[in-house]
Coordinates of C-alpha atoms and ligand atoms in Angstrom, one line a residue:
M4 CA 0.0 0.0 0.0
T5 CA 1.5 3.3 -1.0
M6 CA 0.6 6.7 0.4
N7 CA -1.6 7.4 -2.7
E8 CA -4.1 4.7 -1.5
I9 CA -4.4 5.9 2.1
R10 CA -7.1 8.3 3.3
N11 CA -7.1 9.5 6.9
F12 CA -10.3 11.3 8.0
C13 CA -12.3 12.1 11.0
I14 CA -15.9 12.9 11.7
I15 CA -16.8 16.1 13.4
A16 CA -20.2 17.2 14.6
H17 CA -22.1 18.7 17.3
I18 CA -23.1 16.3 20.1
D19 CA -25.9 13.8 19.1
H20 CA -25.8 14.8 15.4
G21 CA -25.1 11.2 14.6
K22 CA -21.4 10.6 14.2
S23 CA -21.2 7.2 15.8
T24 CA -24.3 5.9 14.0
L25 CA -22.9 7.0 10.7
A26 CA -19.5 5.5 11.5
D27 CA -21.3 2.2 12.1
R28 CA -22.8 2.3 8.6
L29 CA -19.3 3.0 7.1
L30 CA -17.9 0.0 8.9
E31 CA -20.8 -2.1 7.7
I32 CA -20.7 -1.2 4.0
T33 CA -16.9 -1.7 3.9
E34 CA -17.4 -5.1 5.6
T35 CA -15.0 -4.1 8.4
V36 CA -17.4 -5.7 10.9
S37 CA -19.3 -8.8 10.2
E38 CA -23.0 -8.7 10.9
R39 CA -22.5 -10.9 13.9
D40 CA -20.2 -8.4 15.5
Q41 CA -22.5 -5.5 14.5
K42 CA -23.8 -4.0 17.7
E43 CA -25.1 -0.5 17.8
Q44 CA -22.3 2.0 17.9
V45 CA -19.4 -0.3 17.6
L46 CA -16.9 2.4 18.3
D47 CA -18.4 3.4 21.6
N48 CA -17.1 0.4 23.5
M49 CA -17.1 1.5 27.1
D50 CA -20.3 0.5 28.9
L51 CA -20.9 4.1 30.0
E52 CA -20.5 5.4 26.5
R53 CA -23.1 2.9 25.2
E54 CA -25.5 3.8 27.9
R55 CA -25.3 7.5 27.7
G56 CA -25.0 7.3 23.9
I57 CA -22.0 9.6 23.9
T58 CA -18.5 9.2 22.8
I59 CA -16.1 9.8 25.7
K60 CA -12.8 8.8 24.1
S61 CA -11.7 9.0 20.5
H62 CA -11.2 5.7 18.7
A63 CA -9.7 4.9 15.3
I64 CA -10.4 2.1 12.9
Q65 CA -9.1 1.0 9.5
M66 CA -11.3 0.0 6.6
D67 CA -10.6 -1.5 3.2
Y68 CA -12.5 0.0 0.3
K69 CA -12.4 -0.8 -3.4
Q70 CA -13.4 1.8 -6.0
N71 CA -13.0 1.4 -9.8
G72 CA -10.9 -1.7 -9.2
K73 CA -8.5 0.1 -7.0
K74 CA -8.0 -0.7 -3.3
Y75 CA -7.9 2.0 -0.6
T76 CA -7.1 2.0 3.1
L77 CA -9.4 4.4 4.9
N78 CA -8.5 5.3 8.5
L79 CA -11.5 6.7 10.4
I80 CA -10.8 8.6 13.6
D81 CA -13.9 9.1 15.7
T82 CA -13.9 12.1 18.0
P83 CA -15.8 13.0 21.2
G84 CA -18.3 15.8 20.8
H85 CA -18.4 17.4 24.2
V86 CA -16.5 20.5 25.2
D87 CA -14.7 18.8 28.1
F88 CA -12.8 16.7 25.6
S89 CA -12.1 19.3 22.9
Y90 CA -8.4 18.8 23.2
E91 CA -8.8 15.2 22.0
V92 CA -10.8 16.5 19.1
S93 CA -8.0 18.8 18.1
R94 CA -5.3 16.1 18.2
S95 CA -7.5 13.7 16.2
I96 CA -8.0 16.4 13.7
A97 CA -4.2 16.9 13.4
A98 CA -3.9 13.2 12.5
C99 CA -6.1 13.6 9.4
E100 CA -6.3 15.2 6.0
G101 CA -10.0 15.3 5.7
A102 CA -13.1 15.7 7.8
L103 CA -16.8 14.7 7.4
L104 CA -18.7 17.6 8.9
I105 CA -22.0 16.1 10.0
V106 CA -25.0 18.4 10.5
D107 CA -28.3 17.1 11.8
A108 CA -30.9 18.1 9.3
T109 CA -33.5 18.6 12.1
Q110 CA -31.2 20.8 14.2
G111 CA -29.0 22.7 11.8
I112 CA -25.7 24.2 12.7
Q113 CA -24.9 24.3 16.4
A114 CA -22.1 25.7 18.5
Q115 CA -19.8 22.7 18.3
T116 CA -20.4 22.3 14.6
I117 CA -18.7 25.7 14.3
S118 CA -15.9 25.2 16.9
N119 CA -14.9 21.8 15.4
L120 CA -15.1 23.2 11.9
Y121 CA -12.7 26.0 12.9
L122 CA -10.3 23.4 14.3
A123 CA -10.5 21.4 11.1
M124 CA -9.9 24.5 9.0
E125 CA -6.9 25.6 11.1
N126 CA -5.4 22.2 10.3
D127 CA -6.2 22.7 6.5
L128 CA -8.4 19.6 6.4
E129 CA -10.6 19.0 3.3
I130 CA -14.2 19.4 4.6
I131 CA -16.9 17.1 3.3
P132 CA -20.3 18.4 4.4
V133 CA -22.9 15.8 5.3
M134 CA -26.5 16.6 6.1
N135 CA -27.6 13.7 8.3
K136 CA -30.9 12.3 9.7
M137 CA -32.6 13.0 6.4
D138 CA -35.1 10.2 7.2
M139 CA -36.6 12.2 10.0
P140 CA -40.0 13.8 9.2
N141 CA -38.9 17.1 10.8
A142 CA -35.8 17.4 8.7
M143 CA -35.4 20.9 7.2
P144 CA -33.1 20.3 4.2
E145 CA -33.5 23.7 2.5
E146 CA -32.8 25.7 5.6
V147 CA -29.9 23.6 6.8
R148 CA -28.4 23.5 3.3
E149 CA -28.4 27.3 3.3
Q150 CA -26.7 27.4 6.7
I151 CA -24.0 25.0 5.6
I152 CA -23.3 26.9 2.4
D153 CA -23.1 30.2 4.4
L154 CA -20.8 28.7 6.9
I155 CA -18.2 26.9 4.7
G156 CA -18.8 28.6 1.4
C157 CA -19.3 25.3 -0.5
E158 CA -21.5 24.5 -3.5
E159 CA -24.9 23.1 -3.1
D160 CA -23.8 19.9 -4.8
D161 CA -21.0 19.3 -2.4
I162 CA -23.4 18.6 0.5
I163 CA -24.2 14.9 0.8
E164 CA -27.7 14.0 2.1
A165 CA -27.4 11.1 4.4
S166 CA -29.1 9.0 7.1
G167 CA -27.2 6.8 9.6
K168 CA -30.5 5.1 10.1
T169 CA -31.5 4.1 6.6
G170 CA -28.0 4.1 5.0
L171 CA -28.9 6.9 2.6
G172 CA -25.8 8.6 1.2
V173 CA -23.3 6.3 2.8
Q174 CA -21.9 5.1 -0.5
K175 CA -21.6 8.7 -1.7
I176 CA -19.7 9.6 1.5
L177 CA -17.1 6.8 0.8
E178 CA -16.7 8.0 -2.8
A179 CA -16.2 11.6 -1.7
I180 CA -13.6 10.5 0.8
V181 CA -11.5 8.8 -1.9
E182 CA -12.0 11.6 -4.4
K183 CA -11.7 14.7 -2.2
V184 CA -9.6 13.9 0.8
P185 CA -5.9 14.3 -0.1
S186 CA -3.7 11.3 0.4
P187 CA -1.0 11.8 3.1
T188 CA 2.1 13.7 2.3
G189 CA 5.4 13.4 4.2
D190 CA 8.9 12.3 3.7
T191 CA 9.3 8.5 3.8
K192 CA 13.1 8.8 4.1
A193 CA 13.1 11.5 6.9
P194 CA 13.7 10.7 10.6
L195 CA 10.6 9.2 12.3
Q196 CA 8.0 11.6 13.4
A197 CA 4.7 10.2 14.7
L198 CA 1.9 12.0 16.4
I199 CA 0.3 10.5 19.5
F200 CA -3.4 11.4 19.1
D201 CA -4.8 9.1 21.7
S202 CA -4.0 6.5 24.3
E203 CA -5.8 3.7 26.0
F204 CA -5.1 1.6 29.1
N205 CA -5.3 -2.1 29.0
S206 CA -4.9 -4.0 32.2
F207 CA -2.8 -6.8 30.5
R208 CA -0.8 -4.8 28.0
G209 CA -0.3 -1.5 29.7
I210 CA -0.7 1.7 27.7
I211 CA -1.5 1.5 24.0
A212 CA -0.7 4.7 22.2
Y213 CA -2.5 5.6 19.0
I214 CA -0.2 7.2 16.5
R215 CA -0.2 8.7 13.0
V216 CA 3.2 8.5 11.2
I217 CA 3.9 11.9 9.8
N218 CA 7.4 11.3 8.4
G219 CA 9.7 8.2 8.2
E220 CA 8.8 4.7 9.4
I221 CA 8.7 2.7 12.5
H222 CA 9.6 -1.0 12.8
K223 CA 8.8 -3.5 15.5
G224 CA 11.6 -3.6 18.1
D225 CA 12.8 0.0 17.3
K226 CA 14.2 2.1 20.1
V227 CA 12.0 5.1 20.4
K228 CA 11.8 8.4 22.3
F229 CA 8.7 10.4 23.2
V230 CA 10.0 14.0 22.6
N231 CA 8.0 16.0 25.1
T232 CA 8.3 13.7 28.1
G233 CA 11.8 12.8 27.1
K234 CA 11.2 9.1 28.0
E235 CA 12.7 6.2 26.0
Y236 CA 11.1 2.8 25.1
T237 CA 11.2 -0.1 22.8
A238 CA 8.4 -0.5 20.3
D239 CA 7.5 -4.0 21.6
E240 CA 4.5 -4.2 19.3
I241 CA 3.2 -2.0 16.5
G242 CA 0.2 -2.5 14.3
V243 CA -3.0 -1.2 12.7
L244 CA -6.4 -0.6 14.3
R245 CA -9.0 -2.9 12.8
L246 CA -11.9 -4.0 14.9
I247 CA -9.1 -5.6 17.0
Q248 CA -5.5 -4.5 17.0
E249 CA -3.6 -6.3 14.3
P250 CA 0.2 -6.4 14.7
R251 CA 2.5 -5.4 11.8
K252 CA 6.2 -5.3 11.3
V253 CA 6.3 -1.7 10.0
L254 CA 4.2 1.4 9.9
R255 CA 5.1 3.9 7.2
T256 CA 4.5 7.6 6.5
G257 CA 0.8 8.3 6.4
D258 CA -0.2 5.2 8.4
V259 CA -2.4 5.3 11.4
G260 CA -1.8 2.6 14.0
Y261 CA -0.7 1.8 17.6
I262 CA 2.4 1.2 19.6
I263 CA 2.8 -0.8 22.8
S264 CA 6.0 -0.3 24.6
G265 CA 5.6 -1.6 28.2
I266 CA 4.3 1.7 29.6
K267 CA 2.2 1.2 32.7
T268 CA 0.6 4.5 33.5
S269 CA -1.2 7.0 31.3
S270 CA 0.7 10.0 32.7
E271 CA 3.8 8.9 30.7
V272 CA 1.9 9.1 27.4
K273 CA 0.8 12.6 26.5
V274 CA -1.7 13.1 23.7
G275 CA -0.1 15.4 21.2
D276 CA 3.5 14.2 21.9
T277 CA 5.8 13.1 19.1
V278 CA 7.4 9.7 18.8
T279 CA 10.9 9.5 17.2
H280 CA 13.9 7.2 17.0
L281 CA 16.5 7.2 19.7
E282 CA 19.2 7.1 17.0
R283 CA 18.5 9.6 14.2
P284 CA 15.8 11.6 16.0
C285 CA 13.7 14.2 14.2
E286 CA 14.8 17.8 14.7
K287 CA 11.7 19.0 16.4
A288 CA 8.5 17.9 17.8
I289 CA 5.2 18.1 15.9
E290 CA 3.7 21.5 16.7
G291 CA 0.7 22.1 18.9
F292 CA 1.5 20.0 21.9
E293 CA -0.5 21.1 24.9
E294 CA -0.4 19.9 28.4
V295 CA -4.1 19.4 29.4
K296 CA -4.9 20.9 32.8
P297 CA -7.9 20.3 34.9
M298 CA -10.3 23.2 34.9
V299 CA -12.7 22.1 37.7
Y300 CA -11.9 20.8 41.1
A301 CA -14.1 19.1 43.7
G302 CA -13.5 17.1 46.9
I303 CA -14.4 13.4 46.9
Y304 CA -14.9 11.8 50.3
P305 CA -15.9 8.3 51.3
I306 CA -19.2 8.1 53.2
D307 CA -17.5 5.7 55.6
A308 CA -14.2 6.9 56.9
E309 CA -13.0 3.3 56.8
D310 CA -13.2 3.3 53.0
Y311 CA -10.5 5.9 52.6
E312 CA -7.8 3.6 51.4
D313 CA -10.2 1.8 49.1
L314 CA -11.2 5.1 47.6
R315 CA -7.5 6.0 47.0
A316 CA -6.9 2.7 45.2
S317 CA -10.0 3.2 43.1
I318 CA -9.0 6.7 42.0
E319 CA -5.5 5.5 41.3
K320 CA -6.9 2.8 39.0
L321 CA -9.1 5.3 37.2
Q322 CA -6.1 7.6 36.7
L323 CA -4.2 4.8 35.0
N324 CA -6.4 5.2 31.9
D325 CA -7.4 8.8 32.3
A326 CA -4.4 11.1 32.7
S327 CA -6.5 14.2 32.8
L328 CA -7.9 13.2 36.2
T329 CA -5.7 14.5 39.0
F330 CA -6.0 14.0 42.7
E331 CA -4.3 14.9 46.0
P332 CA -5.3 14.0 49.5
E333 CA -7.2 16.6 51.5
S334 CA -9.0 16.8 54.7
S335 CA -12.1 18.6 55.7
L336 CA -13.3 19.4 59.2
A337 CA -16.8 18.4 58.1
L338 CA -16.1 15.4 55.9
G339 CA -12.9 13.9 57.3
F340 CA -10.2 12.6 54.9
G341 CA -10.7 12.5 51.2
F342 CA -9.3 13.7 47.9
R343 CA -9.3 16.9 45.9
C344 CA -9.8 15.8 42.3
G345 CA -9.2 17.9 39.2
F346 CA -11.4 17.4 36.1
L347 CA -11.5 18.7 32.6
G348 CA -15.1 19.9 33.1
M349 CA -18.4 19.1 34.6
L350 CA -19.2 16.1 32.4
H351 CA -15.8 14.6 33.1
M352 CA -16.6 15.0 36.8
E353 CA -19.9 13.3 36.5
I354 CA -18.3 10.4 34.6
I355 CA -15.7 9.8 37.2
Q356 CA -18.2 9.9 40.0
E357 CA -20.4 7.4 38.1
R358 CA -17.4 5.1 37.3
L359 CA -16.4 5.1 41.0
D360 CA -19.9 4.0 41.9
R361 CA -20.3 1.4 39.2
E362 CA -16.9 -0.1 38.6
F363 CA -15.6 0.2 42.2
D364 CA -18.8 0.2 44.2
M365 CA -17.6 3.3 46.1
S366 CA -20.3 5.5 47.5
V367 CA -18.8 9.0 47.8
I368 CA -19.8 12.5 48.8
T369 CA -18.7 15.1 46.3
T370 CA -18.4 18.7 47.3
V371 CA -19.3 21.7 45.2
P372 CA -17.0 22.0 42.3
N373 CA -14.9 25.1 41.8
V374 CA -12.4 26.3 39.2
M375 CA -8.7 26.8 39.8
Y376 CA -7.9 30.3 41.1
I377 CA -4.5 32.0 41.3
A378 CA -3.8 33.8 44.5
H379 CA -1.1 36.6 44.9
T380 CA 0.0 37.4 48.4
K381 CA 1.3 40.7 49.6
K382 CA 4.7 39.1 50.1
G383 CA 4.8 38.5 46.4
D384 CA 4.1 34.8 46.4
T385 CA 1.8 33.3 43.8
F386 CA 0.0 30.0 44.1
E387 CA -2.8 27.9 42.7
M388 CA -5.9 27.5 44.7
H389 CA -7.8 24.3 44.1
N390 CA -10.2 24.7 47.1
P391 CA -11.8 27.8 48.6
S392 CA -10.3 26.8 51.9
D393 CA -6.8 27.5 50.5
M394 CA -7.7 31.2 50.4
P395 CA -5.1 33.3 52.4
G396 CA -6.5 35.6 55.1
P397 CA -7.3 39.2 54.3
N398 CA -4.0 40.4 55.8
E399 CA -1.9 38.2 53.5
L400 CA -3.9 38.3 50.3
D401 CA -3.1 40.9 47.7
Y402 CA -5.4 39.8 44.8
I403 CA -7.0 36.8 43.1
E404 CA -7.2 35.9 39.5
E405 CA -9.8 33.6 38.0
P406 CA -10.0 31.8 34.6
Y407 CA -12.0 33.4 31.8
I408 CA -13.6 31.7 28.7
K409 CA -14.8 32.8 25.4
A410 CA -18.2 31.3 24.8
Q411 CA -20.1 30.8 21.6
I412 CA -23.9 30.4 21.9
I413 CA -26.1 29.7 19.0
T414 CA -29.8 30.2 19.5
R415 CA -33.0 31.3 17.9
A416 CA -33.4 35.0 17.5
D417 CA -36.4 35.1 19.8
F418 CA -34.3 33.9 22.7
I419 CA -31.6 36.6 22.4
G420 CA -33.1 38.6 25.3
Q421 CA -33.2 35.7 27.7
V422 CA -29.7 34.5 26.8
M423 CA -28.3 38.0 27.2
T424 CA -29.9 38.4 30.6
L425 CA -28.5 35.0 31.7
C426 CA -25.0 35.8 30.5
L427 CA -25.0 39.3 32.0
S428 CA -26.1 37.8 35.4
K429 CA -23.1 35.6 35.1
R430 CA -20.8 38.6 34.7
G431 CA -20.6 38.0 31.0
V432 CA -19.6 40.6 28.4
L433 CA -21.0 40.4 24.9
K434 CA -18.3 40.5 22.3
N435 CA -20.0 39.7 19.1
Q436 CA -23.4 39.1 17.6
H437 CA -23.7 37.4 14.2
Y438 CA -26.8 36.3 12.4
L439 CA -26.4 32.9 10.7
T440 CA -29.8 33.1 9.1
S441 CA -32.7 35.5 9.7
D442 CA -33.8 33.7 12.8
R443 CA -30.6 32.1 14.1
V444 CA -27.9 34.1 15.8
E445 CA -24.4 33.4 17.1
L446 CA -23.5 35.3 20.3
T447 CA -20.0 35.5 21.6
F448 CA -19.4 36.3 25.2
E449 CA -16.4 36.5 27.6
L450 CA -17.3 35.0 30.9
P451 CA -15.6 33.8 34.1
L452 CA -15.4 30.0 34.0
G453 CA -16.4 29.8 37.6
E454 CA -19.9 31.1 36.7
I455 CA -20.3 28.4 34.0
V456 CA -19.4 25.5 36.3
F457 CA -22.5 25.7 38.5
D458 CA -25.6 25.5 36.4
F459 CA -25.1 27.6 33.4
Y460 CA -25.7 25.0 30.8
D461 CA -28.9 23.7 32.4
K462 CA -30.2 27.3 32.7
L463 CA -29.3 28.0 29.1
K464 CA -31.2 24.9 27.9
S465 CA -34.3 25.8 29.9
I466 CA -34.6 29.4 29.0
S467 CA -34.1 28.6 25.3
K468 CA -36.4 25.5 25.5
G469 CA -33.5 23.5 24.2
Y470 CA -32.8 25.8 21.3
A471 CA -29.4 26.9 22.3
S472 CA -26.1 25.3 21.9
F473 CA -22.9 26.3 23.7
D474 CA -19.2 25.8 23.4
Y475 CA -16.2 27.5 25.0
Y476 CA -12.5 27.7 25.2
T477 CA -10.4 29.3 27.9
I478 CA -8.7 32.6 27.3
G479 CA -6.5 33.0 30.4
Y480 CA -6.7 34.5 33.9
R481 CA -8.1 37.9 35.0
N482 CA -8.2 39.9 38.2
A483 CA -11.3 39.2 40.2
N484 CA -13.0 40.8 43.2
L485 CA -13.8 37.5 45.0
I486 CA -14.5 36.8 48.6
K487 CA -15.0 33.7 50.6
L488 CA -18.5 32.9 51.8
D489 CA -18.8 30.5 54.7
I490 CA -21.8 28.4 55.8
L491 CA -22.3 27.7 59.5
L492 CA -24.5 25.0 61.0
N493 CA -25.3 25.6 64.6
G494 CA -22.4 28.0 64.8
E495 CA -19.8 25.7 63.3
S496 CA -18.3 26.6 59.9
V497 CA -18.7 23.7 57.4
D498 CA -15.6 24.0 55.3
A499 CA -17.0 21.8 52.5
L500 CA -19.8 24.4 51.9
S501 CA -17.5 27.4 51.5
T502 CA -17.4 29.1 48.1
L503 CA -15.5 31.9 46.5
I504 CA -18.0 34.4 45.1
H505 CA -17.9 37.7 43.4
F506 CA -18.4 40.5 46.0
D507 CA -21.5 41.9 44.2
N508 CA -23.3 38.6 44.3
A509 CA -22.3 37.6 47.8
Y510 CA -25.4 38.8 49.7
S511 CA -28.0 37.4 47.5
F512 CA -26.0 34.2 47.1
G513 CA -25.7 33.8 50.9
R514 CA -29.4 34.3 51.3
R515 CA -30.3 31.8 48.6
M516 CA -27.8 29.2 50.0
C517 CA -29.5 29.4 53.5
E518 CA -32.9 29.0 52.0
K519 CA -31.9 26.0 49.9
L520 CA -30.1 24.3 52.8
K521 CA -33.2 24.8 54.9
E522 CA -35.1 22.8 52.3
L523 CA -32.4 20.1 52.0
I524 CA -31.4 19.4 55.6
P525 CA -34.0 17.2 57.3
R526 CA -35.6 18.3 60.6
Q527 CA -33.8 16.7 63.5
Q528 CA -34.5 16.6 67.2
F529 CA -33.2 20.1 67.8
D530 CA -33.3 23.4 66.0
I531 CA -30.6 23.9 63.4
A532 CA -29.3 27.4 62.7
I533 CA -28.0 27.9 59.1
Q534 CA -25.9 31.0 58.6
A535 CA -24.0 32.5 55.8
A536 CA -21.0 34.6 56.8
I537 CA -18.2 36.7 55.2
G538 CA -15.4 36.6 57.7
A539 CA -17.0 37.2 61.1
K540 CA -20.0 38.9 59.6
V541 CA -23.2 36.9 59.3
I542 CA -25.2 38.0 56.3
A543 CA -28.1 35.5 56.2
R544 CA -29.8 33.1 58.5
E545 CA -32.5 30.4 58.4
T546 CA -33.6 27.8 61.0
V547 CA -34.7 24.2 60.6
K548 CA -37.2 23.6 63.3
A549 CA -36.9 20.7 65.6
V550 CA -39.1 17.7 65.2
R551 CA -39.6 14.6 67.4
K552 CA -39.6 12.0 64.8
D553 CA -40.9 8.6 65.8
V554 CA -41.3 6.7 62.5
T555 CA -42.8 3.7 64.3
A556 CA -45.5 5.6 66.0
K557 CA -47.8 4.8 63.1
C558 CA -47.4 1.1 63.6
Y559 CA -49.9 0.6 66.3
G560 CA -50.7 -2.9 67.3
G561 CA -47.1 -4.1 67.3
D562 CA -46.8 -5.5 63.8
I563 CA -43.1 -6.3 64.1
T564 CA -42.3 -6.9 60.4
R565 CA -43.8 -3.5 59.4
K566 CA -41.9 -1.9 62.2
R567 CA -38.7 -3.4 61.1
K568 CA -39.3 -2.4 57.5
L569 CA -39.7 1.2 58.4
L570 CA -36.6 1.2 60.5
E571 CA -34.6 -0.3 57.7
K572 CA -35.9 2.2 55.3
Q573 CA -34.9 5.0 57.6
K574 CA -31.4 3.5 57.9
K575 CA -31.0 3.3 54.1
G576 CA -32.0 7.0 53.8
K577 CA -29.2 7.8 56.2
K578 CA -26.6 6.2 54.1
R579 CA -25.7 9.3 52.1
M580 CA -25.6 11.5 55.2
K581 CA -22.6 12.9 56.9
Q582 CA -22.4 13.9 60.5
V583 CA -21.3 17.5 60.8
G584 CA -20.9 18.5 64.4
N585 CA -24.3 17.3 65.8
V586 CA -26.1 17.8 62.5
E587 CA -26.8 15.2 59.9
V588 CA -26.3 16.6 56.4
P589 CA -27.4 14.7 53.3
Q590 CA -25.2 14.6 50.2
K591 CA -27.7 16.8 48.3
A592 CA -26.9 19.6 50.7
F593 CA -23.2 19.7 49.7
L594 CA -24.3 20.4 46.2
A595 CA -27.0 22.9 47.2
V596 CA -25.2 25.6 45.4
L597 CA -25.8 23.8 42.1
K598 CA -29.5 24.0 42.6
L599 CA -30.0 27.6 43.5
D600 CA -32.8 29.3 41.7
Ligands
GTP20 P1 -21.9 11.9 20.5 O1 -21.0 10.7 20.4 O2 -22.5 11.9 21.9 O3 -21.2 13.2 20.1 O4 -23.1 11.6 19.6 P2 -23.1 11.2 18.0 O5 -22.9 12.4 17.2 O6 -22.1 10.1 17.8 O7 -24.5 10.7 17.8 P3 -25.1 9.3 17.8 O8 -24.6 8.5 16.6 O9 -24.9 8.7 19.1 O10 -26.6 9.6 17.5 C1 -27.4 10.4 18.4 C2 -28.9 9.9 18.3 O11 -29.4 10.1 17.0 C3 -29.1 8.4 18.5 O12 -30.2 8.2 19.2 C4 -29.2 7.8 17.1 O13 -30.0 6.6 17.1 C5 -29.9 9.0 16.4 N1 -29.5 9.0 15.0 C6 -28.3 9.1 14.4 N2 -28.3 9.2 13.1 C7 -29.6 9.1 12.7 C8 -30.3 9.2 11.5 O14 -29.7 9.3 10.4 N3 -31.7 9.2 11.5 C9 -32.4 9.1 12.7 N4 -33.7 9.1 12.6 N5 -31.8 9.0 13.9 C10 -30.4 9.0 13.9

C-alpha cells in the first residue's frame, strides 16, 4: 500500500448529530465488521458510552475499500463531541487530511459544529459536508443546506444528504472521501516523526498509544523516544487498528496505528506528543502539543471513613487510563479525609463519579466544584488554589485571578433577550453578535469560567427551550473581586460548603444558600441554625425547626415486620448522610449551590 491509496479522515459534529451511528454504517458497508459483530455503535465500546450514547474517548479504525478496481485503506478517527474533551478532538484532527462535517438536518448548525469546523480549517483539512438524519419527518433540508453553504462557502452539490439510520448517502460519502480527501504527504526517508493522538489503558498490556506516522517509518523492536516527556522505550508491538489490534512489522509515512512499549501509566503518554527514533531523532516535535490541565476541582470523600484507602486505590486505577484526572489528599473538618480531584469539566466529573460508583462500588460524597484560582500574596508569592479553603487571610492576600472563557452560543433570534440576561447575570460581556440566518444568531461572550461551572448549561437549555447550543475555550486568567463565603451549621463553619463568590453577588447568594439548605437538611430533634458569613459577619440566617420523629408511632398494634421495614428504610435513607458536628447533612446539601434558583 502506498501513500496514494491511504485516506485519513475524522468525523466532526455537534453532540448527538449522529457521528457514531454514521460511523457504524461506514464499517458495515466496507465489511469491516461482520454482521454478527455488529452491535449499535461499535466504536463506543465503554459501557458508560453505550448507555449514555456519547463518545467519551476517541477511537480509530481502519477500513478496506475498493473503487474502480483500486484498493484503498481508509482510516477513520472518531472524535468526542463534548466541550470537556475538545483537546482530544484537536489532536485527532491533526492526524487527518479530511473531515466529514455532520450536521443534523433537524437541528442545523450548532455551537460545536462551528468550533470543530474551525479546528479542522486551522489544520487545513478538506471538509466534506454531510446533512444527516434526512429520514426524519422534521428534517429541514432547505434551511440547513443554506446554513452549511453560508458557513463553509461550499457549493450546493458538495453537500451529501445522508441518514445513519437508513444508510442513505453512505456510499456517496465513501466516494467523496476517496476523491476529495488528499492522500497523506510526508517524507518517507526522513527521521521518524509520529503524532500520538490518543492512548488507552489495557490492564494486561499497559498503555496503548495511537499514532499517526507523519514522516519516516517505525519497525517492531525499534528504540524510540517520546519527545515532550523525554522518555525512552522499545516498540514491543506496533500494528494497525482494525476491529481488533492487528500487529504489523512496520508502519510507514501516512499510516495510522498503535504502539505498545511496556508503559504502565497513562501519565507517561501525553496526547499530542511526538514519537521519534532514539538514533537519528527528528529535529523538532510536531507542533501544537499542549499539556491538558484540569479546569474544575471538587472534593471526593468516602461516606464511611474506613473506605478511605479503598477510595484511594479506586481513584488511582481510574487515573491509569485517564491522565486528565488529578488528585491529591485533602481533609475537611466536616467530611474527614478525602481527595481533591481535578477534572476537565463538569461532564468529566460526573463520569468519574459514576465510574467510582459502578466499577468500584464506592459511595462517595462530592463537594461543590470550583475552578482553579490563582492567589497573589502581599509578600509577592503566587500559588494555585484548588479549594476555597486555600484562600489566604485578608492580611496576607493581595489579589486573586480567575479563569475566563470565550463562549459561543447559537440560538433562535427570539431567545436573544433571555440569553443576554442570563450571561450578564453571570458577569458575561457580549463581544459579538452574528446572524447565521434571519432567525438564528451566534453570540460570543467573555465569561468567568467559575460562573459556568455551576448550572449555566442547564439554565441556558431551559430558557431557550433546548434551542441553544454552547461551546467555549479558555482565554486566560483575569483579576477578580472574589470573597470567601462560609456556611455555619449551629455556629460551626462547614468547610465543605465554603465558596468563592464575586463581591457583588455575595449577599443574594448567601441568602439563597441558606434558603436552599433549609429545604435540604431534614428536621432533627433540635433546632438547626443555618448561617452565611463573610469573615465574622453573618449576612443571612435560616432555622430548621426541631421535630420529634418517631417513625414507628404509626405502627400501632405491634406489627413487628412492618416496624422493622420502616426502621430499615430509615437506615437506608441515612446512608448518604454525613455527621457535621451534631447535625446530619445529606449529600444533596453539599451540592446545594448547584440547585440555587
Ligand atoms: P456523541 O458521540 O455523543 O457526540 O453523539 P453522536 O454524534 O455520535 O450521535 P449518535 O450517533 O450517538 O446519534 C445520536 C442519536 O441520533 C441516537 O439516538 C441515534 O440513534 C440517532 N440517529 C443518528 N443518526 C440518525 C439518522 O440518520 N436518523 C435518525 N432518525 N436518527 C439518527
